[in-house]
């Protein structure tokens, strides 16, 4: 199939960490690709080599903001499907970030969905996040519960595990499924849930198809560095490059599901294919994780070993917006999307240790 006759995919945030890998995989899968990216320096800076690579590959690169209705309208001309990755990510600094999160994530999504409606574009893959769940899922004597937010005085005393409101005993965590009610506990999480709700309304009112992909902890080459909005893997890698021990908050036993960016990109494409065959008006959430539980301390230790760096330092520090344990049951994605992660943990960490990250904005 020639590129001119191929279905056209718009990737918002297509010059970002996940976006660049998604664009490359989409090209390999036969899509014609257009990118819309604002190149916000607090999210990621411009990678001129990536822009040149994309343009040589026939990717149309548009610089614009998803909050700008004119830029969005131009980006949607001739488009068959949208992979919406553009967002301000991370826990943020403090409540002063809230207006920017809401504008970037919630308003930007609303502008995009409105324009998609006007052009009768019906296929959407939305980058959501496991943060919409809030605290993870726990077994309280045979009943599954999501405990309330941890108290500052408990965290200050080093009591990090959520406790049963019934017995006061620390609760054992279990895998969380997509049917669990959402309970966002910071500004970023609230805006990711709002994106999902907007997508649901768009699909209901237009007959569109929306796959809501709740990514778990994504890592891999091309992560941004030098920004407070980067993920923990980026922070650990940056510390090790400076010859410093990674600082691990709490006791390092927080449970997560670390998944390689290449597997996230393949999930995006599987979701777009699912949209093509699903019933009009269908909206479905999918956990996208590796299926293997790791602690944050375990990830830091593996990365330090791969980089021959100093062992992690457990600091006991905490952030009130953090959750203790959140790990995914990703069976739905495997069964319904036909998707499987391919990058094993040790191999993925070893690759992440040796391949490049995005340069700091200040280094440009």
mmCIF file of C-alpha atoms in Angstrom, residues 16-17 42-45 89 220 222-227 229-231 234-235 238 357-359:
data_model
loop_
_atom_site.group_PDB
_atom_site.id
_atom_site.type_symbol
_atom_site.label_atom_id
_atom_site.label_comp_id
_atom_site.label_asym_id
_atom_site.label_seq_id
_atom_site.Cartn_x
_atom_site.Cartn_y
_atom_site.Cartn_z
ATOM 1 C CA UNK A 16 7.340 13.178 22.998
ATOM 2 C CA UNK A 17 8.687 10.143 24.833
ATOM 3 C CA UNK A 42 8.390 21.578 30.794
ATOM 4 C CA UNK A 43 7.200 18.376 29.115
ATOM 5 C CA UNK A 44 9.984 17.811 26.588
ATOM 6 C CA UNK A 45 12.233 19.896 24.401
ATOM 7 C CA UNK A 89 2.337 14.459 33.077
ATOM 8 C CA UNK A 220 12.756 3.405 28.300
ATOM 9 C CA UNK A 222 14.072 8.871 25.167
ATOM 10 C CA UNK A 223 12.626 9.707 28.583
ATOM 11 C CA UNK A 224 12.853 13.429 29.349
ATOM 12 C CA UNK A 225 15.247 14.573 32.028
ATOM 13 C CA UNK A 226 15.819 17.804 33.903
ATOM 14 C CA UNK A 227 12.130 18.406 34.609
ATOM 15 C CA UNK A 229 7.408 16.258 35.695
ATOM 16 C CA UNK A 230 9.529 13.275 34.618
ATOM 17 C CA UNK A 231 8.874 9.790 35.959
ATOM 18 C CA UNK A 234 14.141 9.254 34.645
ATOM 19 C CA UNK A 235 15.070 10.657 38.051
ATOM 20 C CA UNK A 238 19.740 11.131 35.842
ATOM 21 C CA UNK A 357 17.618 10.122 27.248
ATOM 22 C CA UNK A 358 16.387 13.469 26.041
ATOM 23 C CA UNK A 359 18.797 16.230 26.886
#
